[in-house]
Amino acid sequence: MSILSKTRLGAIWPLPWWTGYSLSLVFPLAVLGFLATGPHRPLTALLWTLPMLLLLLADYFGPAETRIVPESAPVPFFDALLYLLSVLQLANLFALGRMVSQLGWSSVAEIAASLADLLAIRAMVSADFVSAGICPAHELIHRRSAGQRCLGRLLLATLGYDHFYLAHKLGHHARLGTADDPSTAFRGESFDAFYRRGLRQQWRIAWSVRRGAALAGMAFELAWLALYAVLFGPLAMLVLLHQARGAVRTLESVNYFQHYGLTEDSDSGNAVAWRNDSAISLFMFLALTRHADHHLRPGACFAALRTAAEGPKMPYGYMGMALWVQRRNESYRTWAEPQLDLERGGLESRLRKADAA
């Protein structure tokens, strides 16, 4: 039976399991297809949101994945994914502008179709900006190559978030879990309060440590918005700003639930991030789920990261967690607080056993 099962599995999926990271390309490609073929009829526009819904359901009900990518896996494969995602992100930015510039507003039918397209854009594009823009950018800004870091900054700057390049490494990584960490939420802190505090602290850090770089990034962002408005019109620029804001809020919601309550005074032991073993999230978001190991080895390729053995565990994948944190934050906190208490109780029990031994 075991041999038969392996044979069937091999026939269905003959490639090594780690090629599952190719899943990160599926949603950006679907969004590019939607944008490149638009404008659409209302029903067609809404049908294009199905890939995101299916990925959300797969992330919610899908399996766990804790294996480590073997060292023999070819590094160029993972670098190629980063570059492909970067190209898709830039293509989607221009496809978004082209599609919005072609929306019609001269009749009731055109207005209905345009509103349906904008609704589909609202549902998909900000999420795509996270998976094809922010996730590769996060990986690239930690690389040693100056060219890769510049590409990461470019991706962030097109979303108005260039200062994250400085604040993330010099703020979050350097001040993890402290009151000056812009990306760790305190126990009981709501997402909206965390979001506002994080934005202020990130700007303060970027401005204080490298004012020239922060100003250069701001100048590029303003020039980029002006160019976008010239190419595609003011409505397209407003849509881009709205979707970029949605992507940034999603990024900060990930920061929120990755580190919620794991502050210096939380007695959380060696845990620096919550655990998440969702296979879909692992592949879609370039191993961002293995965040604790990323803090231990920030320069390591995403494929080399390992799952954490310590820390409280999330019940859903990243897509479900982001929706929960943003839409029903009080419910999330009501659930999370006892989990932190259980984690602290388990740590104290392990320490007592170690002392007794």
PDB file of C-alpha atoms in Angstrom, residues 235-347:
ATOM      1  CA  LEU A 235      -8.314  58.087 -11.090  1.00  0.00           C
ATOM      2  CA  ALA A 236      -5.663  55.445 -11.746  1.00  0.00           C
ATOM      3  CA  MET A 237      -3.308  57.236  -9.359  1.00  0.00           C
ATOM      4  CA  LEU A 238      -6.005  57.270  -6.644  1.00  0.00           C
ATOM      5  CA  VAL A 239      -6.699  53.566  -7.212  1.00  0.00           C
ATOM      6  CA  LEU A 240      -2.977  52.819  -6.951  1.00  0.00           C
ATOM      7  CA  LEU A 241      -2.742  54.754  -3.683  1.00  0.00           C
ATOM      8  CA  HIS A 242      -5.752  52.923  -2.273  1.00  0.00           C
ATOM      9  CA  GLN A 243      -4.377  49.511  -3.221  1.00  0.00           C
ATOM     10  CA  ALA A 244      -0.920  50.392  -1.896  1.00  0.00           C
ATOM     11  CA  ARG A 245      -2.492  51.416   1.405  1.00  0.00           C
ATOM     12  CA  GLY A 246      -4.335  48.083   1.527  1.00  0.00           C
ATOM     13  CA  ALA A 247      -1.079  46.215   0.882  1.00  0.00           C
ATOM     14  CA  VAL A 248       0.704  48.147   3.641  1.00  0.00           C
ATOM     15  CA  ARG A 249      -2.120  47.451   6.103  1.00  0.00           C
ATOM     16  CA  THR A 250      -1.919  43.755   5.231  1.00  0.00           C
ATOM     17  CA  LEU A 251       1.855  43.790   5.729  1.00  0.00           C
ATOM     18  CA  GLU A 252       1.429  45.429   9.120  1.00  0.00           C
ATOM     19  CA  SER A 253      -1.298  42.956  10.068  1.00  0.00           C
ATOM     20  CA  VAL A 254       1.244  40.197   9.373  1.00  0.00           C
ATOM     21  CA  ASN A 255       3.738  41.961  11.638  1.00  0.00           C
ATOM     22  CA  TYR A 256       0.962  42.246  14.214  1.00  0.00           C
ATOM     23  CA  PHE A 257       0.046  38.563  14.429  1.00  0.00           C
ATOM     24  CA  GLN A 258       3.610  37.312  13.885  1.00  0.00           C
ATOM     25  CA  HIS A 259       4.856  38.993  17.068  1.00  0.00           C
ATOM     26  CA  TYR A 260       1.732  39.800  19.094  1.00  0.00           C
ATOM     27  CA  GLY A 261       2.550  39.911  22.791  1.00  0.00           C
ATOM     28  CA  LEU A 262       6.108  38.593  22.429  1.00  0.00           C
ATOM     29  CA  THR A 263       7.747  41.596  24.046  1.00  0.00           C
ATOM     30  CA  GLU A 264      10.831  41.682  26.246  1.00  0.00           C
ATOM     31  CA  ASP A 265       8.756  41.519  29.425  1.00  0.00           C
ATOM     32  CA  SER A 266       6.384  38.789  28.233  1.00  0.00           C
ATOM     33  CA  ASP A 267       8.318  35.800  29.674  1.00  0.00           C
ATOM     34  CA  SER A 268       8.063  34.074  26.301  1.00  0.00           C
ATOM     35  CA  GLY A 269      11.456  32.375  26.559  1.00  0.00           C
ATOM     36  CA  ASN A 270      13.204  32.057  23.213  1.00  0.00           C
ATOM     37  CA  ALA A 271      10.030  32.616  21.193  1.00  0.00           C
ATOM     38  CA  VAL A 272      10.317  35.704  18.969  1.00  0.00           C
ATOM     39  CA  ALA A 273       7.406  34.906  16.641  1.00  0.00           C
ATOM     40  CA  TRP A 274       4.234  32.858  16.555  1.00  0.00           C
ATOM     41  CA  ARG A 275       4.432  29.556  14.684  1.00  0.00           C
ATOM     42  CA  ASN A 276       2.585  28.875  11.441  1.00  0.00           C
ATOM     43  CA  ASP A 277       3.078  25.680   9.441  1.00  0.00           C
ATOM     44  CA  SER A 278       0.523  26.258   6.667  1.00  0.00           C
ATOM     45  CA  ALA A 279       1.929  24.815   3.437  1.00  0.00           C
ATOM     46  CA  ILE A 280      -0.021  27.270   1.249  1.00  0.00           C
ATOM     47  CA  SER A 281       1.237  30.278   3.215  1.00  0.00           C
ATOM     48  CA  LEU A 282       4.767  28.875   3.206  1.00  0.00           C
ATOM     49  CA  PHE A 283       4.819  28.657  -0.580  1.00  0.00           C
ATOM     50  CA  MET A 284       2.753  31.752  -1.415  1.00  0.00           C
ATOM     51  CA  PHE A 285       4.635  34.122   0.870  1.00  0.00           C
ATOM     52  CA  LEU A 286       8.176  32.817   0.380  1.00  0.00           C
ATOM     53  CA  ALA A 287       8.584  31.163   3.796  1.00  0.00           C
ATOM     54  CA  LEU A 288       7.586  34.299   5.694  1.00  0.00           C
ATOM     55  CA  THR A 289       5.794  31.827   7.977  1.00  0.00           C
ATOM     56  CA  ARG A 290       9.204  30.673   9.226  1.00  0.00           C
ATOM     57  CA  HIS A 291       9.709  34.072  10.728  1.00  0.00           C
ATOM     58  CA  ALA A 292      11.449  33.063  13.939  1.00  0.00           C
ATOM     59  CA  ASP A 293      14.317  31.490  11.989  1.00  0.00           C
ATOM     60  CA  HIS A 294      14.424  34.575   9.765  1.00  0.00           C
ATOM     61  CA  HIS A 295      15.186  36.650  12.860  1.00  0.00           C
ATOM     62  CA  LEU A 296      17.953  34.267  13.829  1.00  0.00           C
ATOM     63  CA  ARG A 297      19.389  34.260  10.292  1.00  0.00           C
ATOM     64  CA  PRO A 298      18.112  37.398   8.498  1.00  0.00           C
ATOM     65  CA  GLY A 299      20.494  36.954   5.573  1.00  0.00           C
ATOM     66  CA  ALA A 300      19.503  33.352   4.840  1.00  0.00           C
ATOM     67  CA  CYS A 301      17.620  32.584   1.632  1.00  0.00           C
ATOM     68  CA  PHE A 302      13.911  32.011   2.260  1.00  0.00           C
ATOM     69  CA  ALA A 303      14.248  28.413   1.089  1.00  0.00           C
ATOM     70  CA  ALA A 304      16.826  27.687   3.811  1.00  0.00           C
ATOM     71  CA  LEU A 305      14.588  28.735   6.705  1.00  0.00           C
ATOM     72  CA  ARG A 306      13.408  26.168   9.247  1.00  0.00           C
ATOM     73  CA  THR A 307      10.146  25.843  11.110  1.00  0.00           C
ATOM     74  CA  ALA A 308      10.185  26.953  14.759  1.00  0.00           C
ATOM     75  CA  ALA A 309      10.010  24.551  17.683  1.00  0.00           C
ATOM     76  CA  GLU A 310       8.949  27.210  20.191  1.00  0.00           C
ATOM     77  CA  GLY A 311       6.281  29.852  20.412  1.00  0.00           C
ATOM     78  CA  PRO A 312       2.463  29.893  20.374  1.00  0.00           C
ATOM     79  CA  LYS A 313       0.830  28.513  17.248  1.00  0.00           C
ATOM     80  CA  MET A 314      -1.579  30.228  14.865  1.00  0.00           C
ATOM     81  CA  PRO A 315      -4.783  28.347  13.979  1.00  0.00           C
ATOM     82  CA  TYR A 316      -4.956  29.446  10.319  1.00  0.00           C
ATOM     83  CA  GLY A 317      -2.699  30.336   7.432  1.00  0.00           C
ATOM     84  CA  TYR A 318      -1.561  33.900   6.810  1.00  0.00           C
ATOM     85  CA  MET A 319      -4.503  34.879   4.599  1.00  0.00           C
ATOM     86  CA  GLY A 320      -7.068  33.873   7.216  1.00  0.00           C
ATOM     87  CA  MET A 321      -5.022  35.434  10.017  1.00  0.00           C
ATOM     88  CA  ALA A 322      -4.755  38.766   8.182  1.00  0.00           C
ATOM     89  CA  LEU A 323      -8.521  38.910   7.653  1.00  0.00           C
ATOM     90  CA  TRP A 324      -9.152  37.977  11.288  1.00  0.00           C
ATOM     91  CA  VAL A 325      -6.774  40.598  12.651  1.00  0.00           C
ATOM     92  CA  GLN A 326      -8.082  43.397  10.420  1.00  0.00           C
ATOM     93  CA  ARG A 327     -11.802  42.613  10.451  1.00  0.00           C
ATOM     94  CA  ARG A 328     -12.396  41.153  13.913  1.00  0.00           C
ATOM     95  CA  ASN A 329      -9.484  42.301  15.996  1.00  0.00           C
ATOM     96  CA  GLU A 330     -11.197  42.087  19.365  1.00  0.00           C
ATOM     97  CA  SER A 331     -12.086  38.457  18.641  1.00  0.00           C
ATOM     98  CA  TYR A 332      -8.462  37.749  17.716  1.00  0.00           C
ATOM     99  CA  ARG A 333      -7.147  39.301  20.925  1.00  0.00           C
ATOM    100  CA  THR A 334      -9.700  37.391  23.009  1.00  0.00           C
ATOM    101  CA  TRP A 335      -8.339  34.190  21.490  1.00  0.00           C
ATOM    102  CA  ALA A 336      -4.647  35.146  21.563  1.00  0.00           C
ATOM    103  CA  GLU A 337      -4.363  36.207  25.206  1.00  0.00           C
ATOM    104  CA  PRO A 338      -4.991  32.704  26.658  1.00  0.00           C
ATOM    105  CA  GLN A 339      -2.555  31.233  24.135  1.00  0.00           C
ATOM    106  CA  LEU A 340       0.179  33.518  25.452  1.00  0.00           C
ATOM    107  CA  ASP A 341      -0.678  32.496  29.023  1.00  0.00           C
ATOM    108  CA  LEU A 342      -0.480  28.828  28.040  1.00  0.00           C
ATOM    109  CA  GLU A 343       2.874  29.410  26.360  1.00  0.00           C
ATOM    110  CA  ARG A 344       4.218  31.133  29.462  1.00  0.00           C
ATOM    111  CA  GLY A 345       2.840  28.363  31.695  1.00  0.00           C
ATOM    112  CA  GLY A 346       4.452  25.694  29.531  1.00  0.00           C
ATOM    113  CA  LEU A 347       7.758  27.556  29.633  1.00  0.00           C
TER     114      LEU A 347
END
